[in-house]
Amino acid sequence: MTVDESHETGPATPNPVTGPADIFETFAQIGYGPAHHDGAELVVELPVAPHVVNTRGGIQGGLLAAMVDIVAGQHAVEGRPAETGVVTSDMNIRFLRPISEGAARARSRVLHSGRRSVIVQVNIFGTRPEKLAVTATVDFAILTGPNGGRPGRTG
């Protein structure tokens, strides 16, 4: 699945016994928008909503950290052969200010792409006002093998 193909028809109804069909359905249920390109950057948004804010009214930090990993991981795997996958090996994140209105907009760019690793920079901006709220660098190890080095996956 390419980044822009994720749930073009909307997320499927989750099975009450097994839960969401895949990770992208889980992201959609939380409220993360589909990733799209803006030049060389990959962009994902998460609107401020009651189910994603902390007791102070800002988007919960763990959801922003997950957002960093989501957009960086999608960007790191783009253009790689099907038998190649990536796993997060290190994440450095700084929370600069809360995002309490509008949406969080993550913008990623690949800093390094080699044979064994990929490094992605992610900045998350609030949309009201448009100010830098989170900055992060994520390192990925590249795995090769059947199904991108993912055991038990068939597709």
XYZ file of C-alpha atoms in Angstrom:
155
model
C 0.000 0.000 0.000
C 1.356 3.401 -0.856
C 0.942 6.338 1.476
C -1.837 7.947 -0.561
C -3.835 4.709 -0.895
C -4.519 4.324 2.822
C -8.230 3.959 3.332
C -9.411 5.862 0.247
C -12.888 4.509 0.914
C -12.703 5.121 4.665
C -11.806 2.718 7.442
C -13.536 -0.627 7.570
C -15.818 -1.431 10.494
C -13.652 -3.145 13.111
C -14.465 -6.694 14.115
C -15.571 -6.501 17.784
C -13.654 -9.703 18.564
C -10.370 -9.025 16.764
C -10.345 -5.193 16.622
C -9.152 -3.051 13.711
C -8.102 -4.766 10.482
C -4.691 -3.060 10.384
C -2.606 -0.315 11.957
C -3.869 2.290 9.483
C -7.431 1.649 10.659
C -6.298 2.205 14.246
C -4.661 5.491 13.246
C -7.870 6.589 11.484
C -9.946 5.725 14.575
C -7.685 7.921 16.721
C -8.069 10.746 14.213
C -4.759 10.840 12.324
C -5.375 11.990 8.752
C -3.926 10.130 5.770
C -0.352 11.030 4.850
C 0.227 13.168 1.772
C 3.221 14.768 0.092
C 4.032 18.458 0.091
C 7.137 18.607 -2.076
C 9.845 16.444 -0.485
C 8.016 16.414 2.848
C 5.435 13.904 4.035
C 2.588 15.473 6.045
C 0.120 13.973 8.564
C -2.452 15.857 10.691
C -4.223 15.120 13.970
C -7.063 17.499 14.913
C -7.476 18.616 18.523
C -10.485 16.679 19.884
C -11.713 15.673 23.358
C -10.473 12.077 23.020
C -6.843 13.077 22.232
C -6.181 15.831 24.774
C -4.626 15.652 28.227
C -5.992 17.203 31.419
C -4.537 20.598 30.411
C -6.322 20.589 27.038
C -3.322 19.923 24.776
C -2.875 16.893 22.513
C -1.435 14.119 24.690
C 2.364 13.829 24.301
C 2.305 10.093 23.629
C -0.011 10.642 20.654
C 2.386 13.291 19.314
C 5.287 10.843 19.756
C 3.279 8.183 17.907
C 2.584 10.748 15.180
C 6.340 11.326 14.830
C 6.942 7.583 14.475
C 4.047 7.159 12.007
C 5.080 9.888 9.571
C 8.803 9.125 9.888
C 8.266 5.380 9.364
C 6.088 5.899 6.307
C 8.671 8.268 4.860
C 11.593 5.930 5.669
C 10.038 2.952 3.866
C 8.925 4.880 0.762
C 10.593 3.786 -2.444
C 12.262 0.763 -0.875
C 11.915 -2.706 -2.407
C 9.058 -4.878 -1.082
C 11.514 -7.210 0.677
C 12.843 -4.265 2.708
C 11.306 -3.014 5.949
C 12.341 -0.573 8.653
C 12.160 -0.587 12.447
C 12.642 2.357 14.781
C 16.047 2.081 16.458
C 16.224 5.499 18.129
C 13.949 8.517 18.606
C 14.946 11.892 20.035
C 11.949 14.138 20.688
C 11.555 17.596 22.200
C 8.180 18.975 23.255
C 8.340 22.769 22.927
C 4.727 23.916 23.447
C 1.242 22.397 23.717
C -1.172 22.117 20.816
C -4.582 23.052 22.197
C -6.441 24.427 19.155
C -6.769 23.508 15.494
C -4.596 20.524 14.625
C -1.110 19.113 14.931
C 0.585 18.992 11.516
C 3.659 16.738 11.250
C 6.116 17.396 8.430
C 8.933 14.919 7.799
C 11.986 14.892 5.599
C 14.634 12.250 5.088
C 18.048 13.426 6.305
C 19.980 10.253 5.435
C 19.118 7.093 3.531
C 21.753 4.396 3.370
C 22.035 0.625 3.011
C 21.566 -0.080 6.725
C 19.788 2.938 8.154
C 17.470 5.856 7.461
C 17.311 9.064 9.519
C 14.175 11.220 9.360
C 13.568 14.686 10.832
C 9.999 15.443 11.951
C 8.635 18.810 13.033
C 5.093 19.122 14.370
C 3.430 22.501 14.135
C 0.211 23.678 15.716
C -2.185 25.155 13.174
C -3.670 27.814 15.511
C -1.267 29.518 15.911
C 1.178 28.028 13.394
C 4.156 27.517 15.668
C 6.680 24.732 16.095
C 5.494 22.512 18.967
C 7.573 19.325 18.630
C 10.853 18.522 16.919
C 12.237 15.008 16.573
C 14.804 12.878 14.822
C 14.079 9.208 14.213
C 16.642 6.575 13.215
C 15.503 3.388 11.496
C 17.351 0.127 10.945
C 16.691 -1.422 7.542
C 15.619 -5.068 7.516
C 15.686 -7.290 4.447
C 14.163 -10.647 3.760
C 10.742 -12.079 2.982
C 7.974 -9.549 3.739
C 10.501 -6.840 4.619
C 11.932 -8.892 7.452
C 8.518 -9.031 9.171
C 7.793 -12.488 10.602
C 4.316 -13.884 10.102
C 3.229 -11.299 7.513
C 1.898 -12.534 4.211
C 1.279 -9.308 2.369
